[in-house]
One Martini backbone bead per residue (centre of mass of N, CA, C, O) as a GRO file, in nm:
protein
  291
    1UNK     BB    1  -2.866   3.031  -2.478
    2UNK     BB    2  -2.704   3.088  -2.714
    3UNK     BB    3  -2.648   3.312  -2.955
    4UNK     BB    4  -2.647   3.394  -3.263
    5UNK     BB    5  -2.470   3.494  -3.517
    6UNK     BB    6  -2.429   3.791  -3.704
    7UNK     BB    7  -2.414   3.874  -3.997
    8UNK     BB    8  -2.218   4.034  -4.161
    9UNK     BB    9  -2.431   4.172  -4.364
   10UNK     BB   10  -2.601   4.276  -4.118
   11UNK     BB   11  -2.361   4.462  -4.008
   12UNK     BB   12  -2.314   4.615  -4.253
   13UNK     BB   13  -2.607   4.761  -4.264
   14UNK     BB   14  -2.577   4.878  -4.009
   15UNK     BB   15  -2.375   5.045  -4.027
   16UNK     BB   16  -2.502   5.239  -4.300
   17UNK     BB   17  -2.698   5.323  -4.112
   18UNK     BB   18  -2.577   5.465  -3.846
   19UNK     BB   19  -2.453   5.666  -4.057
   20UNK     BB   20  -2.682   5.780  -4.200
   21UNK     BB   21  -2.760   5.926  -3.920
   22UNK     BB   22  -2.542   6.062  -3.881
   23UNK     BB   23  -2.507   6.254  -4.140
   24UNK     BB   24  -2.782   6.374  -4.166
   25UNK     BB   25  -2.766   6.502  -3.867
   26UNK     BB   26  -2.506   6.645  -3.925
   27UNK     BB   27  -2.525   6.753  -4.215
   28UNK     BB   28  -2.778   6.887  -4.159
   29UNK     BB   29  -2.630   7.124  -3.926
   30UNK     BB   30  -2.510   7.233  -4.122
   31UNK     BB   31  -2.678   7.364  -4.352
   32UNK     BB   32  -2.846   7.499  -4.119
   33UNK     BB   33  -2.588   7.708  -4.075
   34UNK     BB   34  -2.520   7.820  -4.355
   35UNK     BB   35  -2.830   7.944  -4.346
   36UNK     BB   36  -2.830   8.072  -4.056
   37UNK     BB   37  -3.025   7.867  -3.818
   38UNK     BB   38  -2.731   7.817  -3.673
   39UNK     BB   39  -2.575   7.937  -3.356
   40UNK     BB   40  -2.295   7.801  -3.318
   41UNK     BB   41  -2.103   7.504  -3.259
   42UNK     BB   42  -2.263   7.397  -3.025
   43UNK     BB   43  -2.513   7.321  -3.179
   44UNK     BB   44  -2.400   7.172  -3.398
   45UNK     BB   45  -2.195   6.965  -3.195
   46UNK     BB   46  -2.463   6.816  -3.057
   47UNK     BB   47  -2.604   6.711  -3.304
   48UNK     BB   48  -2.379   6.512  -3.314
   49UNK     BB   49  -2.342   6.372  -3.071
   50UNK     BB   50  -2.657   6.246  -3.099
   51UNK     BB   51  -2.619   6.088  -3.372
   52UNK     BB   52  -2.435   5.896  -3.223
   53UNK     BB   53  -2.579   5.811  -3.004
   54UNK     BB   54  -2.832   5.711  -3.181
   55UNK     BB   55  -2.692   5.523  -3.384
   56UNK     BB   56  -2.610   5.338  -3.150
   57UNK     BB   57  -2.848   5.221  -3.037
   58UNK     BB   58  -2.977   5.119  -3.312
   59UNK     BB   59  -2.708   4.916  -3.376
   60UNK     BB   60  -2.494   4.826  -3.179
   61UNK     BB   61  -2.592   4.516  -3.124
   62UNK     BB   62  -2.524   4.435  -3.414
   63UNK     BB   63  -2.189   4.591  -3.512
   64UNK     BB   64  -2.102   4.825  -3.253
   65UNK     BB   65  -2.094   5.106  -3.399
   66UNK     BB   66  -1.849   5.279  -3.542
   67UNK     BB   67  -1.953   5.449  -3.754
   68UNK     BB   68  -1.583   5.397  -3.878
   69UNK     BB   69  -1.282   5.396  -3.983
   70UNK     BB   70  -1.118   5.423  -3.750
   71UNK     BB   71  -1.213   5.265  -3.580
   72UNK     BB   72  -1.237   4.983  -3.684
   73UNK     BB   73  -0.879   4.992  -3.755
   74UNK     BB   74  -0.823   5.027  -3.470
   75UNK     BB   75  -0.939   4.775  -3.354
   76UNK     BB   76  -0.791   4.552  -3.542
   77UNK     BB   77  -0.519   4.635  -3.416
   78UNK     BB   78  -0.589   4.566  -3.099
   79UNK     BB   79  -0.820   4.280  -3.113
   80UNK     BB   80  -1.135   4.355  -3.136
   81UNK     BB   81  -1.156   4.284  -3.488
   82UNK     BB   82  -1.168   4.139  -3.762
   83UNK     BB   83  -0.950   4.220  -4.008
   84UNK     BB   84  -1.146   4.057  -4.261
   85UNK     BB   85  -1.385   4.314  -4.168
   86UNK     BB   86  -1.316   4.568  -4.257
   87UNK     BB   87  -1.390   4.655  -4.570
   88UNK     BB   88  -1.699   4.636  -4.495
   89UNK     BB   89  -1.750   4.840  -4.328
   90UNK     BB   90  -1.649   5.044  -4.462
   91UNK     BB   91  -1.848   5.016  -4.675
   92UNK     BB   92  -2.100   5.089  -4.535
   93UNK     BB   93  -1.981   5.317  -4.444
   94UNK     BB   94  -2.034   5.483  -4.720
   95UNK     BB   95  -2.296   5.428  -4.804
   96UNK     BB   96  -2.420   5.575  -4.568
   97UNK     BB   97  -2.278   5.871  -4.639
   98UNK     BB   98  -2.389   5.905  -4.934
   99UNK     BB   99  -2.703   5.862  -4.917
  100UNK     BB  100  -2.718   6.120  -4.685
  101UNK     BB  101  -2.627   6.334  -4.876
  102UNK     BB  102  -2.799   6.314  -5.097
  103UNK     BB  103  -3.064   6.334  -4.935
  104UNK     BB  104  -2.958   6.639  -4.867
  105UNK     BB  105  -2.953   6.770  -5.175
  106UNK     BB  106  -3.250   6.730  -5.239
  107UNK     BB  107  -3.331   6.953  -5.037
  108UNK     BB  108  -3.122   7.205  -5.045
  109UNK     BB  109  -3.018   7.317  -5.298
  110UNK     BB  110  -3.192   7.574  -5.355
  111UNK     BB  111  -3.035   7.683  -5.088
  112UNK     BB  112  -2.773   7.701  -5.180
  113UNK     BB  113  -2.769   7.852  -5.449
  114UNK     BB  114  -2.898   8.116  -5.292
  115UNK     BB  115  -2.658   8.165  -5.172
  116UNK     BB  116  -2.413   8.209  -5.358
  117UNK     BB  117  -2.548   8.431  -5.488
  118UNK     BB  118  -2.534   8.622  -5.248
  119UNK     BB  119  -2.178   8.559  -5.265
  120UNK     BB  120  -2.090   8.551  -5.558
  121UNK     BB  121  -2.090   8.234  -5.656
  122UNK     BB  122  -1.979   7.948  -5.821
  123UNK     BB  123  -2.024   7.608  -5.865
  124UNK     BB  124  -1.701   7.549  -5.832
  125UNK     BB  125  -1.577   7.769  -5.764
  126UNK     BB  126  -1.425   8.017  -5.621
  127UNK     BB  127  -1.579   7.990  -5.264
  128UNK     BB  128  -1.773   7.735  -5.279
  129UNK     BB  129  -1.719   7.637  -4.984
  130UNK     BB  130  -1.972   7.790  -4.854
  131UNK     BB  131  -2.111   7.489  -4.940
  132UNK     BB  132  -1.912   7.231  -4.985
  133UNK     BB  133  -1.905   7.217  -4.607
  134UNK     BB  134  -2.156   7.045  -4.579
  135UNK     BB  135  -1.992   6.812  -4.673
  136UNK     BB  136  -1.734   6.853  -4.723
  137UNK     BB  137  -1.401   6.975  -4.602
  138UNK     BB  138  -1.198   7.234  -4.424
  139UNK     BB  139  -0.911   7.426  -4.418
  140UNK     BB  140  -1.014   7.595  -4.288
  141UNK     BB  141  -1.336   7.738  -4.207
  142UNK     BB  142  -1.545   7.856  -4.421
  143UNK     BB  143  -1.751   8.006  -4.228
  144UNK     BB  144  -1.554   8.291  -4.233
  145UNK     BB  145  -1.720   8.371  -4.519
  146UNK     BB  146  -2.029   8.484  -4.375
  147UNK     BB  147  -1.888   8.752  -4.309
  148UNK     BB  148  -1.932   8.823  -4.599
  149UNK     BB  149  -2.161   8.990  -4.774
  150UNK     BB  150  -2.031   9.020  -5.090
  151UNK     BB  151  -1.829   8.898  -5.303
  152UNK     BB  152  -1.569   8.663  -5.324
  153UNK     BB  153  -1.265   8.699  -5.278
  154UNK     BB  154  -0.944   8.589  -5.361
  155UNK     BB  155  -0.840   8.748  -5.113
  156UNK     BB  156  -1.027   8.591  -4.891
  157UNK     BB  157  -0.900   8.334  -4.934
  158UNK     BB  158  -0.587   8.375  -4.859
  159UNK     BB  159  -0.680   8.484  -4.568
  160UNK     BB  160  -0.807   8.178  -4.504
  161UNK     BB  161  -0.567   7.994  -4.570
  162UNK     BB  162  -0.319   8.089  -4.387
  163UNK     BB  163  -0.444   7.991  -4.095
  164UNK     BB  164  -0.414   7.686  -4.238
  165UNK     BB  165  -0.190   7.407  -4.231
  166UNK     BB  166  -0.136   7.110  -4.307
  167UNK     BB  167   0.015   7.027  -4.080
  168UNK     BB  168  -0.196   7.128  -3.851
  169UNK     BB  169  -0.454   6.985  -3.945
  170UNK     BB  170  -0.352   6.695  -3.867
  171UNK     BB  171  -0.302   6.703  -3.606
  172UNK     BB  172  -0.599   6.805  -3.506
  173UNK     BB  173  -0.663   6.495  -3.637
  174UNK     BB  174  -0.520   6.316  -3.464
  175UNK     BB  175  -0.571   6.457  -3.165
  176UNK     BB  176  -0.926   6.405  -3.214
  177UNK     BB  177  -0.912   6.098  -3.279
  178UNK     BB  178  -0.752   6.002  -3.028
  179UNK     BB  179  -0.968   6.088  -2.813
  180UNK     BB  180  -1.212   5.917  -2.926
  181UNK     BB  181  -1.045   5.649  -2.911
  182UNK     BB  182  -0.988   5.660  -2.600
  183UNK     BB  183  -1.292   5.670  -2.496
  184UNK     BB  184  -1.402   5.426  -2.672
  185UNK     BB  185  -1.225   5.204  -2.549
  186UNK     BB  186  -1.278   5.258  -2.234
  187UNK     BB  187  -1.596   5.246  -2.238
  188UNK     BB  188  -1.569   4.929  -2.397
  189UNK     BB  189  -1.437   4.822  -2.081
  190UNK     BB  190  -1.507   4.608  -1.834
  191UNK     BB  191  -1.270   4.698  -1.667
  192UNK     BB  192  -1.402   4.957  -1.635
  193UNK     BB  193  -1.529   5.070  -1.339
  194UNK     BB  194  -1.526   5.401  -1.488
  195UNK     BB  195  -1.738   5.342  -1.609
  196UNK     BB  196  -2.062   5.379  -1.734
  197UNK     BB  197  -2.379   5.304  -1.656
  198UNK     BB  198  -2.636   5.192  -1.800
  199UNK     BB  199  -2.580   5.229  -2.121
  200UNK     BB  200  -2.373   5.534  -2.135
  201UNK     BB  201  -2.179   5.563  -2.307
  202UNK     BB  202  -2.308   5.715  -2.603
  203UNK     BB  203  -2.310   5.994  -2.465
  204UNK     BB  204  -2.023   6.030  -2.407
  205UNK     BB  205  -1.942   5.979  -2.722
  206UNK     BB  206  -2.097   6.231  -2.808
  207UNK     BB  207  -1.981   6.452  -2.600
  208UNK     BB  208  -1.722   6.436  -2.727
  209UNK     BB  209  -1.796   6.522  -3.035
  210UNK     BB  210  -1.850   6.774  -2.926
  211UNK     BB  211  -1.598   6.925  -2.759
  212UNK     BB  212  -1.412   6.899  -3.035
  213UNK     BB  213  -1.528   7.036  -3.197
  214UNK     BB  214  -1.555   7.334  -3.036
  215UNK     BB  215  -1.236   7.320  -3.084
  216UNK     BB  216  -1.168   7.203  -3.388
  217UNK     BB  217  -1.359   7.323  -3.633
  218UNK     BB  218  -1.237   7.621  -3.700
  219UNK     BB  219  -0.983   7.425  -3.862
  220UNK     BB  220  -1.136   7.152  -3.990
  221UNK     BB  221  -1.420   7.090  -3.865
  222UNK     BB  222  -1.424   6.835  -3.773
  223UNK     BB  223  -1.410   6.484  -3.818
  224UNK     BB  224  -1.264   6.171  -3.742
  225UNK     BB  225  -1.404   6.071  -4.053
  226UNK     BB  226  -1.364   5.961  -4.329
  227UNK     BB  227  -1.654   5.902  -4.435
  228UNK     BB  228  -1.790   6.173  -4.350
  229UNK     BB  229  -1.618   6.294  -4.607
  230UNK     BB  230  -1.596   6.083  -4.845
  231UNK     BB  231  -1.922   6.079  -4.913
  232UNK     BB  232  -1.991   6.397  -4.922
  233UNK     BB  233  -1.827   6.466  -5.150
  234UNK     BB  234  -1.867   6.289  -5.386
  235UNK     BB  235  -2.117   6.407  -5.433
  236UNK     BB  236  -2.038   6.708  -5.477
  237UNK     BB  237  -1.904   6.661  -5.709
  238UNK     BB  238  -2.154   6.551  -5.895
  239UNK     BB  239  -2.304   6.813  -5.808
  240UNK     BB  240  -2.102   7.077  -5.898
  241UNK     BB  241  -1.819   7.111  -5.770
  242UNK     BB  242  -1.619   6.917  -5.805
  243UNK     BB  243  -1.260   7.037  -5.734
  244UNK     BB  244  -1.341   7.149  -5.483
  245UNK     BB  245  -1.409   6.882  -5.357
  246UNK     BB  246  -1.234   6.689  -5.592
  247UNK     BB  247  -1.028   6.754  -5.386
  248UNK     BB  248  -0.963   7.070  -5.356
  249UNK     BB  249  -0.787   7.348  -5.294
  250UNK     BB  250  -0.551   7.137  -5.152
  251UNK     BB  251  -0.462   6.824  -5.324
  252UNK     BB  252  -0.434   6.663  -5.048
  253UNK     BB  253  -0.579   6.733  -4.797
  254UNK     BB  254  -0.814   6.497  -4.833
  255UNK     BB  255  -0.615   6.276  -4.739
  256UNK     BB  256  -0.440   6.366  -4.496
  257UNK     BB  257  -0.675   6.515  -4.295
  258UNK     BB  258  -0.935   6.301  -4.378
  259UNK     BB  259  -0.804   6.005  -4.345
  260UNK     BB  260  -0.481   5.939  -4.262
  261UNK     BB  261  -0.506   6.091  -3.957
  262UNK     BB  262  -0.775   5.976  -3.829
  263UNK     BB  263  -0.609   5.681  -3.863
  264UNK     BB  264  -0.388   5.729  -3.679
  265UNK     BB  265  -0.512   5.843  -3.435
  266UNK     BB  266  -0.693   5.562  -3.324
  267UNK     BB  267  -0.470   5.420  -3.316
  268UNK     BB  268  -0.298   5.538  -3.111
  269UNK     BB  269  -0.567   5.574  -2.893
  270UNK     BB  270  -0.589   5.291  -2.860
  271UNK     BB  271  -0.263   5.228  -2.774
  272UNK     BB  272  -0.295   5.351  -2.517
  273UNK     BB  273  -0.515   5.202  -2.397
  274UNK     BB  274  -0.375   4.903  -2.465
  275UNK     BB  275  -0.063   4.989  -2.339
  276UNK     BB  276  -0.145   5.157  -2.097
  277UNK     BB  277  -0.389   5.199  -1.922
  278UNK     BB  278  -0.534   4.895  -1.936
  279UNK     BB  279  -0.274   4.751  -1.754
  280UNK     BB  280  -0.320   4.946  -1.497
  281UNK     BB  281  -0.589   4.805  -1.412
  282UNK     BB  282  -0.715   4.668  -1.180
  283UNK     BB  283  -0.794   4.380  -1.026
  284UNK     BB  284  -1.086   4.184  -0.956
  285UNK     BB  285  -1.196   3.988  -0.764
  286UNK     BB  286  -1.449   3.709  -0.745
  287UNK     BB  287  -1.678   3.682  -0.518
  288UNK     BB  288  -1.887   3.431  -0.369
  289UNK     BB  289  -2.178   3.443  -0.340
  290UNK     BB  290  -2.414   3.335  -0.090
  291UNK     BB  291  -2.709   3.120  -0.079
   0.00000   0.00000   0.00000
């Protein structure tokens, strides 16, 4: 018997679920990073990876787990998803990634504070990106003034913001969130022979968002998720961080760099798979096995 559809209701839940799993545990490794007890890279990306993988698993069923508005608007510009669901599922997906951010500061704040203090910065004040990129990203990733013993200063600032020009950021964040989205295409095409058996796609998916963090994370965080960086920041801003977590300390950039790019990476990555590598896929005829 065919089974029923599932509500559109029930999916845009499932997406707010999805991502508050996404968001928890991915933000909840960065603060684990910023307090010190997590060290380098691989260790915060690999909890993000799996926090995908499991994110997948638990709503997959339900929802398809976007779990990304770049992923969603990206399935519905190449006619995987319906146009006209587009803004609901951005909303669950919003929803989940604010109250998982909220109980995140719910948590941390008090160890958040004694950070700051130690750093000698004022919440909402310049240096305070050392803790508002728990929430918000920035670029570079202010983790390098980590390294600054105590008292950052105007100059720590400047000789920081110099590494990276928001014009690199975007691309970095175009060309990351294009390869994620090209692997999410790939291995959820029935027609890929060579995509992993035995719904272990979740995994490789989840993979993926490991290797670019650890590549991509240095320069800009390695967001690659609209909902990822504004439901965390909008947060940030009302507890405490302000301007600096919104818009942050250069005023375009989290428009530019952690949305916009984003969402072209994925139209993008999604349009190479679906318009280049996808019609060259073999094509194989079904032969009837005799009964």
């Amino acid at each position: 018997m065919p089974q029923p559809a599932v509500s559109l209701k029930a999916r845009c839940l499932a997406e707010a679920l999805g991502t508050f799993l996404l968001i928890f545990f991915g933000c909840g490794a960065v603060h684990v990073a910023v307090l010190g007890n997590l060290m380098g890279l691989w260790q915060v990306g690999i909890v993000w990876g799996i926090a995908i993988m499991l994110a997948i698993y638990v709503v997959g069923g339900i929802s398809g787990a976007h779990i990304n508005p770049a992923i969603t608007t990206a399935l519905a510009a190449w006619g995987r998803f319906p146009r006209g669901e587009v803004l609901p599922y951005i909303g669950g997906q919003l929803a989940g990634a604010v109250l998982a951010a909220a109980v995140l500061f719910s948590f941390f704040s008090p160890f958040l504070a004694e950070k700051e203090k130690d750093k000698g910065v004022v919440r909402g004040g310049p240096g305070s990106e050392i803790t508002a990129m728990c929430y918000g990203e920035y670029f570079p990733n202010p983790g390098r003034l980590a390294g600054v013993e105590r008292n950052i200063s105007p100059e720590h600032l400047r000789q920081l913001n110099f590494l990276v020009s928001e014009p690199v950021a975007v691309i970095a964040e175009v060309l990351g969130t294009l390869i994620l989205a090209l692997v999410v295409f790939a291995l959820t095409d029935e027609r890929n022979v060579a995509a992993p058996a035995a719904r272990l796609g979740p995994v490789f998916i989840g993979l993926t968002v490991t290797v670019l963090i650890c590549v991509i994370a240095p320069l800009t965080q390695a967001c690659f998720n609209p909902a990822r960086d504004f439901g965390p920041r909008l947060v940030a801003c009302l507890a405490g961080w302000g301007p600096v977590a919104l818009p942050g300390p250069r005023p375009t950039g989290f428009l530019t760099v952690y949305i916009i790019a984003p969402i072209i990476g994925a139209v993008a990555g999604g349009g190479l798979y679906t318009r280049v590598i996808g019609p060259a896929l073999p094509v194989f005829d079904k032969v009837k096995q005799p009964t």
